[in-house]
mmCIF file with all atom_site columns, C-alpha atoms in Angstrom:
data_model
loop_
_atom_site.group_PDB
_atom_site.id
_atom_site.type_symbol
_atom_site.label_atom_id
_atom_site.label_alt_id
_atom_site.label_comp_id
_atom_site.label_asym_id
_atom_site.label_entity_id
_atom_site.label_seq_id
_atom_site.pdbx_PDB_ins_code
_atom_site.Cartn_x
_atom_site.Cartn_y
_atom_site.Cartn_z
_atom_site.occupancy
_atom_site.B_iso_or_equiv
_atom_site.pdbx_formal_charge
_atom_site.auth_seq_id
_atom_site.auth_comp_id
_atom_site.auth_asym_id
_atom_site.auth_atom_id
_atom_site.pdbx_PDB_model_num
ATOM 1   C CA . MET O 1 1   ? 132.012 25.934 55.531  1.00 0.00 ? 1   MET O CA 1
ATOM 2   C CA . ARG O 1 2   ? 128.518 24.601 55.934  1.00 0.00 ? 2   ARG O CA 1
ATOM 3   C CA . LEU O 1 3   ? 126.194 25.101 58.868  1.00 0.00 ? 3   LEU O CA 1
ATOM 4   C CA . PHE O 1 4   ? 124.925 22.241 60.961  1.00 0.00 ? 4   PHE O CA 1
ATOM 5   C CA . PRO O 1 5   ? 121.247 21.386 60.340  1.00 0.00 ? 5   PRO O CA 1
ATOM 6   C CA . SER O 1 6   ? 120.289 22.701 63.782  1.00 0.00 ? 6   SER O CA 1
ATOM 7   C CA . GLN O 1 7   ? 121.986 26.027 62.986  1.00 0.00 ? 7   GLN O CA 1
ATOM 8   C CA . GLN O 1 8   ? 120.095 26.303 59.699  1.00 0.00 ? 8   GLN O CA 1
ATOM 9   C CA . ARG O 1 9   ? 116.808 25.634 61.508  1.00 0.00 ? 9   ARG O CA 1
ATOM 10  C CA . LEU O 1 10  ? 117.804 28.201 64.128  1.00 0.00 ? 10  LEU O CA 1
ATOM 11  C CA . ILE O 1 11  ? 118.268 30.923 61.492  1.00 0.00 ? 11  ILE O CA 1
ATOM 12  C CA . SER O 1 12  ? 114.996 29.991 59.819  1.00 0.00 ? 12  SER O CA 1
ATOM 13  C CA . LYS O 1 13  ? 113.047 30.093 63.097  1.00 0.00 ? 13  LYS O CA 1
ATOM 14  C CA . TYR O 1 14  ? 114.739 33.382 64.019  1.00 0.00 ? 14  TYR O CA 1
ATOM 15  C CA . GLN O 1 15  ? 113.606 34.948 60.740  1.00 0.00 ? 15  GLN O CA 1
ATOM 16  C CA . ASP O 1 16  ? 110.063 33.632 61.180  1.00 0.00 ? 16  ASP O CA 1
ATOM 17  C CA . PHE O 1 17  ? 109.799 35.014 64.718  1.00 0.00 ? 17  PHE O CA 1
ATOM 18  C CA . LEU O 1 18  ? 111.053 38.446 63.677  1.00 0.00 ? 18  LEU O CA 1
ATOM 19  C CA . THR O 1 19  ? 108.745 38.776 60.697  1.00 0.00 ? 19  THR O CA 1
ATOM 20  C CA . LEU O 1 20  ? 105.702 37.647 62.707  1.00 0.00 ? 20  LEU O CA 1
ATOM 21  C CA . ASN O 1 21  ? 106.321 39.687 65.852  1.00 0.00 ? 21  ASN O CA 1
ATOM 22  C CA . PHE O 1 22  ? 108.347 42.702 64.758  1.00 0.00 ? 22  PHE O CA 1
ATOM 23  C CA . LEU O 1 23  ? 107.102 44.014 61.429  1.00 0.00 ? 23  LEU O CA 1
ATOM 24  C CA . GLY O 1 24  ? 109.756 46.736 61.286  1.00 0.00 ? 24  GLY O CA 1
ATOM 25  C CA . SER O 1 25  ? 112.552 44.193 61.498  1.00 0.00 ? 25  SER O CA 1
ATOM 26  C CA . GLU O 1 26  ? 111.913 42.645 58.085  1.00 0.00 ? 26  GLU O CA 1
ATOM 27  C CA . ASP O 1 27  ? 114.568 44.887 56.546  1.00 0.00 ? 27  ASP O CA 1
ATOM 28  C CA . SER O 1 28  ? 117.233 43.802 59.029  1.00 0.00 ? 28  SER O CA 1
ATOM 29  C CA . VAL O 1 29  ? 116.621 40.098 58.419  1.00 0.00 ? 29  VAL O CA 1
ATOM 30  C CA . LEU O 1 30  ? 118.795 38.856 55.625  1.00 0.00 ? 30  LEU O CA 1
ATOM 31  C CA . ALA O 1 31  ? 116.816 37.899 52.556  1.00 0.00 ? 31  ALA O CA 1
ATOM 32  C CA . ALA O 1 32  ? 119.327 35.423 51.181  1.00 0.00 ? 32  ALA O CA 1
ATOM 33  C CA . ARG O 1 33  ? 120.754 32.861 53.554  1.00 0.00 ? 33  ARG O CA 1
ATOM 34  C CA . GLU O 1 34  ? 124.431 32.051 53.137  1.00 0.00 ? 34  GLU O CA 1
ATOM 35  C CA . ASP O 1 35  ? 125.724 28.694 54.275  1.00 0.00 ? 35  ASP O CA 1
ATOM 36  C CA . ASN O 1 36  ? 128.857 29.851 56.073  1.00 0.00 ? 36  ASN O CA 1
ATOM 37  C CA . TYR O 1 37  ? 129.908 30.768 59.579  1.00 0.00 ? 37  TYR O CA 1
ATOM 38  C CA . ALA O 1 38  ? 130.522 34.437 58.741  1.00 0.00 ? 38  ALA O CA 1
ATOM 39  C CA . GLU O 1 39  ? 126.835 34.857 57.938  1.00 0.00 ? 39  GLU O CA 1
ATOM 40  C CA . LEU O 1 40  ? 125.825 33.066 61.134  1.00 0.00 ? 40  LEU O CA 1
ATOM 41  C CA . SER O 1 41  ? 128.193 35.287 63.121  1.00 0.00 ? 41  SER O CA 1
ATOM 42  C CA . LYS O 1 42  ? 126.665 38.394 61.544  1.00 0.00 ? 42  LYS O CA 1
ATOM 43  C CA . ILE O 1 43  ? 123.153 37.279 62.468  1.00 0.00 ? 43  ILE O CA 1
ATOM 44  C CA . LEU O 1 44  ? 124.177 36.347 66.011  1.00 0.00 ? 44  LEU O CA 1
ATOM 45  C CA . ALA O 1 45  ? 125.921 39.720 66.433  1.00 0.00 ? 45  ALA O CA 1
ATOM 46  C CA . GLU O 1 46  ? 122.625 41.455 65.604  1.00 0.00 ? 46  GLU O CA 1
ATOM 47  C CA . ILE O 1 47  ? 120.861 39.247 68.127  1.00 0.00 ? 47  ILE O CA 1
ATOM 48  C CA . TYR O 1 48  ? 123.130 40.351 70.941  1.00 0.00 ? 48  TYR O CA 1
ATOM 49  C CA . LEU O 1 49  ? 122.536 44.038 70.235  1.00 0.00 ? 49  LEU O CA 1
ATOM 50  C CA . LYS O 1 50  ? 118.763 44.213 70.635  1.00 0.00 ? 50  LYS O CA 1
ATOM 51  C CA . ASN O 1 51  ? 116.534 42.720 73.269  1.00 0.00 ? 51  ASN O CA 1
ATOM 52  C CA . GLU O 1 52  ? 113.696 41.996 70.868  1.00 0.00 ? 52  GLU O CA 1
ATOM 53  C CA . CYS O 1 53  ? 116.175 40.120 68.705  1.00 0.00 ? 53  CYS O CA 1
ATOM 54  C CA . PHE O 1 54  ? 117.342 38.240 71.777  1.00 0.00 ? 54  PHE O CA 1
ATOM 55  C CA . ALA O 1 55  ? 113.724 37.250 72.356  1.00 0.00 ? 55  ALA O CA 1
ATOM 56  C CA . ALA O 1 56  ? 113.619 35.939 68.785  1.00 0.00 ? 56  ALA O CA 1
ATOM 57  C CA . TYR O 1 57  ? 116.843 34.052 69.406  1.00 0.00 ? 57  TYR O CA 1
ATOM 58  C CA . THR O 1 58  ? 115.343 32.569 72.575  1.00 0.00 ? 58  THR O CA 1
ATOM 59  C CA . ASP O 1 59  ? 112.209 31.491 70.745  1.00 0.00 ? 59  ASP O CA 1
ATOM 60  C CA . ALA O 1 60  ? 114.204 29.956 67.901  1.00 0.00 ? 60  ALA O CA 1
ATOM 61  C CA . CYS O 1 61  ? 116.500 28.073 70.281  1.00 0.00 ? 61  CYS O CA 1
ATOM 62  C CA . LEU O 1 62  ? 113.581 26.653 72.235  1.00 0.00 ? 62  LEU O CA 1
ATOM 63  C CA . GLN O 1 63  ? 111.807 25.569 69.035  1.00 0.00 ? 63  GLN O CA 1
ATOM 64  C CA . THR O 1 64  ? 114.911 23.837 67.699  1.00 0.00 ? 64  THR O CA 1
ATOM 65  C CA . ALA O 1 65  ? 115.745 22.052 70.974  1.00 0.00 ? 65  ALA O CA 1
ATOM 66  C CA . GLU O 1 66  ? 118.786 24.269 71.583  1.00 0.00 ? 66  GLU O CA 1
ATOM 67  C CA . LYS O 1 67  ? 117.700 25.026 75.161  1.00 0.00 ? 67  LYS O CA 1
ATOM 68  C CA . PHE O 1 68  ? 121.147 24.653 76.683  1.00 0.00 ? 68  PHE O CA 1
ATOM 69  C CA . GLN O 1 69  ? 122.732 26.922 74.077  1.00 0.00 ? 69  GLN O CA 1
ATOM 70  C CA . MET O 1 70  ? 120.146 29.596 74.865  1.00 0.00 ? 70  MET O CA 1
ATOM 71  C CA . LEU O 1 71  ? 120.589 29.263 78.638  1.00 0.00 ? 71  LEU O CA 1
ATOM 72  C CA . LYS O 1 72  ? 124.360 29.507 78.240  1.00 0.00 ? 72  LYS O CA 1
ATOM 73  C CA . THR O 1 73  ? 123.937 32.700 76.193  1.00 0.00 ? 73  THR O CA 1
ATOM 74  C CA . LEU O 1 74  ? 121.517 34.147 78.742  1.00 0.00 ? 74  LEU O CA 1
ATOM 75  C CA . ASN O 1 75  ? 123.911 33.409 81.606  1.00 0.00 ? 75  ASN O CA 1
ATOM 76  C CA . THR O 1 76  ? 126.769 34.991 79.672  1.00 0.00 ? 76  THR O CA 1
ATOM 77  C CA . ARG O 1 77  ? 124.748 38.148 79.061  1.00 0.00 ? 77  ARG O CA 1
ATOM 78  C CA . ARG O 1 78  ? 123.718 38.362 82.700  1.00 0.00 ? 78  ARG O CA 1
ATOM 79  C CA . LYS O 1 79  ? 127.347 37.945 83.833  1.00 0.00 ? 79  LYS O CA 1
ATOM 80  C CA . GLU O 1 80  ? 128.543 40.561 81.332  1.00 0.00 ? 80  GLU O CA 1
ATOM 81  C CA . ALA O 1 81  ? 126.023 43.002 82.732  1.00 0.00 ? 81  ALA O CA 1
ATOM 82  C CA . ARG O 1 82  ? 127.417 42.494 86.219  1.00 0.00 ? 82  ARG O CA 1
ATOM 83  C CA . VAL O 1 83  ? 131.145 42.215 85.584  1.00 0.00 ? 83  VAL O CA 1
ATOM 84  C CA . GLU O 1 84  ? 132.079 44.164 82.474  1.00 0.00 ? 84  GLU O CA 1
ATOM 85  C CA . ARG O 1 85  ? 129.714 47.051 82.953  1.00 0.00 ? 85  ARG O CA 1
ATOM 86  C CA . ASN O 1 86  ? 130.135 47.151 86.746  1.00 0.00 ? 86  ASN O CA 1
ATOM 87  C CA . LEU O 1 87  ? 126.415 46.979 87.360  1.00 0.00 ? 87  LEU O CA 1
ATOM 88  C CA . GLU O 1 88  ? 125.082 45.730 90.651  1.00 0.00 ? 88  GLU O CA 1
ATOM 89  C CA . LYS O 1 89  ? 122.335 43.855 88.879  1.00 0.00 ? 89  LYS O CA 1
ATOM 90  C CA . GLY O 1 90  ? 122.167 42.220 85.471  1.00 0.00 ? 90  GLY O CA 1
ATOM 91  C CA . ASN O 1 91  ? 119.758 44.679 83.913  1.00 0.00 ? 91  ASN O CA 1
ATOM 92  C CA . LEU O 1 92  ? 121.222 44.247 80.434  1.00 0.00 ? 92  LEU O CA 1
ATOM 93  C CA . ILE O 1 93  ? 118.242 42.123 79.463  1.00 0.00 ? 93  ILE O CA 1
ATOM 94  C CA . ILE O 1 94  ? 115.330 44.494 79.858  1.00 0.00 ? 94  ILE O CA 1
ATOM 95  C CA . SER O 1 95  ? 112.855 42.602 77.713  1.00 0.00 ? 95  SER O CA 1
ATOM 96  C CA . ASP O 1 96  ? 110.538 40.460 79.787  1.00 0.00 ? 96  ASP O CA 1
ATOM 97  C CA . THR O 1 97  ? 109.675 38.532 76.606  1.00 0.00 ? 97  THR O CA 1
ATOM 98  C CA . VAL O 1 98  ? 112.811 36.420 77.027  1.00 0.00 ? 98  VAL O CA 1
ATOM 99  C CA . TYR O 1 99  ? 111.728 35.311 80.480  1.00 0.00 ? 99  TYR O CA 1
ATOM 100 C CA . GLU O 1 100 ? 108.120 34.758 79.360  1.00 0.00 ? 100 GLU O CA 1
ATOM 101 C CA . LEU O 1 101 ? 109.319 32.467 76.577  1.00 0.00 ? 101 LEU O CA 1
ATOM 102 C CA . LEU O 1 102 ? 111.498 30.516 78.991  1.00 0.00 ? 102 LEU O CA 1
ATOM 103 C CA . LEU O 1 103 ? 108.753 30.154 81.580  1.00 0.00 ? 103 LEU O CA 1
ATOM 104 C CA . ARG O 1 104 ? 106.225 28.989 78.973  1.00 0.00 ? 104 ARG O CA 1
ATOM 105 C CA . TYR O 1 105 ? 108.732 26.464 77.642  1.00 0.00 ? 105 TYR O CA 1
ATOM 106 C CA . PHE O 1 106 ? 109.515 25.081 81.097  1.00 0.00 ? 106 PHE O CA 1
ATOM 107 C CA . ALA O 1 107 ? 105.799 24.978 81.946  1.00 0.00 ? 107 ALA O CA 1
ATOM 108 C CA . SER O 1 108 ? 105.134 22.895 78.835  1.00 0.00 ? 108 SER O CA 1
ATOM 109 C CA . LYS O 1 109 ? 107.779 20.427 80.054  1.00 0.00 ? 109 LYS O CA 1
ATOM 110 C CA . ASP O 1 110 ? 106.519 20.465 83.685  1.00 0.00 ? 110 ASP O CA 1
ATOM 111 C CA . ASP O 1 111 ? 110.056 21.495 84.684  1.00 0.00 ? 111 ASP O CA 1
ATOM 112 C CA . TRP O 1 112 ? 109.631 23.193 88.053  1.00 0.00 ? 112 TRP O CA 1
ATOM 113 C CA . ILE O 1 113 ? 113.347 23.398 88.856  1.00 0.00 ? 113 ILE O CA 1
ATOM 114 C CA . SER O 1 114 ? 114.051 25.436 85.713  1.00 0.00 ? 114 SER O CA 1
ATOM 115 C CA . THR O 1 115 ? 110.920 27.511 86.310  1.00 0.00 ? 115 THR O CA 1
ATOM 116 C CA . GLU O 1 116 ? 112.073 28.302 89.832  1.00 0.00 ? 116 GLU O CA 1
ATOM 117 C CA . ARG O 1 117 ? 115.566 29.219 88.598  1.00 0.00 ? 117 ARG O CA 1
ATOM 118 C CA . THR O 1 118 ? 114.092 31.534 85.943  1.00 0.00 ? 118 THR O CA 1
ATOM 119 C CA . LEU O 1 119 ? 111.896 33.208 88.556  1.00 0.00 ? 119 LEU O CA 1
ATOM 120 C CA . SER O 1 120 ? 114.971 33.824 90.712  1.00 0.00 ? 120 SER O CA 1
ATOM 121 C CA . TRP O 1 121 ? 116.725 35.414 87.708  1.00 0.00 ? 121 TRP O CA 1
ATOM 122 C CA . ILE O 1 122 ? 113.725 37.685 87.201  1.00 0.00 ? 122 ILE O CA 1
ATOM 123 C CA . GLN O 1 123 ? 113.961 38.739 90.831  1.00 0.00 ? 123 GLN O CA 1
ATOM 124 C CA . GLU O 1 124 ? 117.747 39.242 90.667  1.00 0.00 ? 124 GLU O CA 1
ATOM 125 C CA . ASP O 1 125 ? 117.489 41.303 87.478  1.00 0.00 ? 125 ASP O CA 1
ATOM 126 C CA . GLY O 1 126 ? 114.814 43.548 88.981  1.00 0.00 ? 126 GLY O CA 1
ATOM 127 C CA . ILE O 1 127 ? 112.183 42.713 86.368  1.00 0.00 ? 127 ILE O CA 1
ATOM 128 C CA . THR O 1 128 ? 108.559 42.966 87.422  1.00 0.00 ? 128 THR O CA 1
ATOM 129 C CA . PRO O 1 129 ? 106.795 39.665 86.660  1.00 0.00 ? 129 PRO O CA 1
ATOM 130 C CA . THR O 1 130 ? 104.082 39.987 84.047  1.00 0.00 ? 130 THR O CA 1
ATOM 131 C CA . PHE O 1 131 ? 100.723 38.263 84.096  1.00 0.00 ? 131 PHE O CA 1
ATOM 132 C CA . LYS O 1 132 ? 101.965 35.749 81.501  1.00 0.00 ? 132 LYS O CA 1
ATOM 133 C CA . MET O 1 133 ? 104.954 34.883 83.687  1.00 0.00 ? 133 MET O CA 1
ATOM 134 C CA . CYS O 1 134 ? 102.684 34.185 86.645  1.00 0.00 ? 134 CYS O CA 1
ATOM 135 C CA . VAL O 1 135 ? 100.320 32.096 84.527  1.00 0.00 ? 135 VAL O CA 1
ATOM 136 C CA . ALA O 1 136 ? 103.223 30.074 83.099  1.00 0.00 ? 136 ALA O CA 1
ATOM 137 C CA . SER O 1 137 ? 104.494 29.353 86.617  1.00 0.00 ? 137 SER O CA 1
ATOM 138 C CA . LEU O 1 138 ? 101.040 28.216 87.686  1.00 0.00 ? 138 LEU O CA 1
ATOM 139 C CA . ALA O 1 139 ? 100.735 26.123 84.516  1.00 0.00 ? 139 ALA O CA 1
ATOM 140 C CA . CYS O 1 140 ? 103.946 24.331 85.476  1.00 0.00 ? 140 CYS O CA 1
ATOM 141 C CA . LEU O 1 141 ? 102.537 23.540 88.919  1.00 0.00 ? 141 LEU O CA 1
ATOM 142 C CA . GLY O 1 142 ? 99.293  22.429 87.290  1.00 0.00 ? 142 GLY O CA 1
ATOM 143 C CA . GLY O 1 143 ? 101.243 20.117 84.991  1.00 0.00 ? 143 GLY O CA 1
ATOM 144 C CA . LEU O 1 144 ? 103.013 18.597 87.974  1.00 0.00 ? 144 LEU O CA 1
ATOM 145 C CA . LEU O 1 145 ? 99.687  18.106 89.753  1.00 0.00 ? 145 LEU O CA 1
ATOM 146 C CA . GLN O 1 146 ? 98.264  16.435 86.641  1.00 0.00 ? 146 GLN O CA 1
ATOM 147 C CA . ARG O 1 147 ? 101.310 14.145 86.486  1.00 0.00 ? 147 ARG O CA 1
ATOM 148 C CA . SER O 1 148 ? 100.809 13.088 90.091  1.00 0.00 ? 148 SER O CA 1
ATOM 149 C CA . LEU O 1 149 ? 97.096  12.436 89.533  1.00 0.00 ? 149 LEU O CA 1
ATOM 150 C CA . GLU O 1 150 ? 97.905  10.269 86.511  1.00 0.00 ? 150 GLU O CA 1
ATOM 151 C CA . GLY O 1 151 ? 100.594 8.386  88.441  1.00 0.00 ? 151 GLY O CA 1
ATOM 152 C CA . LYS O 1 152 ? 103.422 9.537  86.157  1.00 0.00 ? 152 LYS O CA 1
ATOM 153 C CA . HIS O 1 153 ? 106.929 9.862  87.525  1.00 0.00 ? 153 HIS O CA 1
ATOM 154 C CA . PHE O 1 154 ? 108.634 13.177 88.184  1.00 0.00 ? 154 PHE O CA 1
ATOM 155 C CA . SER O 1 155 ? 112.189 13.882 87.078  1.00 0.00 ? 155 SER O CA 1
ATOM 156 C CA . LYS O 1 156 ? 114.999 12.592 89.286  1.00 0.00 ? 156 LYS O CA 1
ATOM 157 C CA . ALA O 1 157 ? 116.196 16.169 89.807  1.00 0.00 ? 157 ALA O CA 1
ATOM 158 C CA . LEU O 1 158 ? 112.806 17.168 91.220  1.00 0.00 ? 158 LEU O CA 1
ATOM 159 C CA . TYR O 1 159 ? 112.741 14.152 93.552  1.00 0.00 ? 159 TYR O CA 1
ATOM 160 C CA . LEU O 1 160 ? 116.227 15.099 94.758  1.00 0.00 ? 160 LEU O CA 1
ATOM 161 C CA . LYS O 1 161 ? 115.214 18.724 95.330  1.00 0.00 ? 161 LYS O CA 1
ATOM 162 C CA . ILE O 1 162 ? 112.101 17.693 97.256  1.00 0.00 ? 162 ILE O CA 1
ATOM 163 C CA . SER O 1 163 ? 114.079 15.304 99.458  1.00 0.00 ? 163 SER O CA 1
ATOM 164 C CA . LEU O 1 164 ? 116.734 17.980 100.130 1.00 0.00 ? 164 LEU O CA 1
ATOM 165 C CA . ASP O 1 165 ? 114.041 20.518 101.014 1.00 0.00 ? 165 ASP O CA 1
ATOM 166 C CA . GLU O 1 166 ? 112.422 18.033 103.406 1.00 0.00 ? 166 GLU O CA 1
ATOM 167 C CA . ARG O 1 167 ? 115.763 17.374 105.108 1.00 0.00 ? 167 ARG O CA 1
ATOM 168 C CA . SER O 1 168 ? 116.419 21.086 105.632 1.00 0.00 ? 168 SER O CA 1
ATOM 169 C CA . ASP O 1 169 ? 113.001 21.604 107.285 1.00 0.00 ? 169 ASP O CA 1
#
């Protein structure tokens, strides 16, 4: 079976991220890429085992426009940490890099709703926000301010959230 083009790009981006950011991981990245689902499953299994690999997976998903796939995986991992391991908090993901990547991505899209949701996950998971996380959150607000100054429209979801917040006040 052949991989979809987005899956092939995902593997390529994953390998690039690992070799650039984690020099010791070059040996674990497969040198020859197979075009079948067994190979993809093997790579994804490695991703789930290590947080730094999960950060690479996050980066690759965001670069290949697979945001929803990544968020679904993140939610699954957080739920597994709570339910299957009987933890009170989802501390399975201990790498703040995953959250930094998400916040930077959402800031680049001026997506405050997703930024706010990610910040609540950070709080729920007991992760101390890093300087980069704070800067990304401020960058998102700055992007929204710039949009308003230029007269550009906000997303419908943001308008809905603002109107709901005003009603509750």
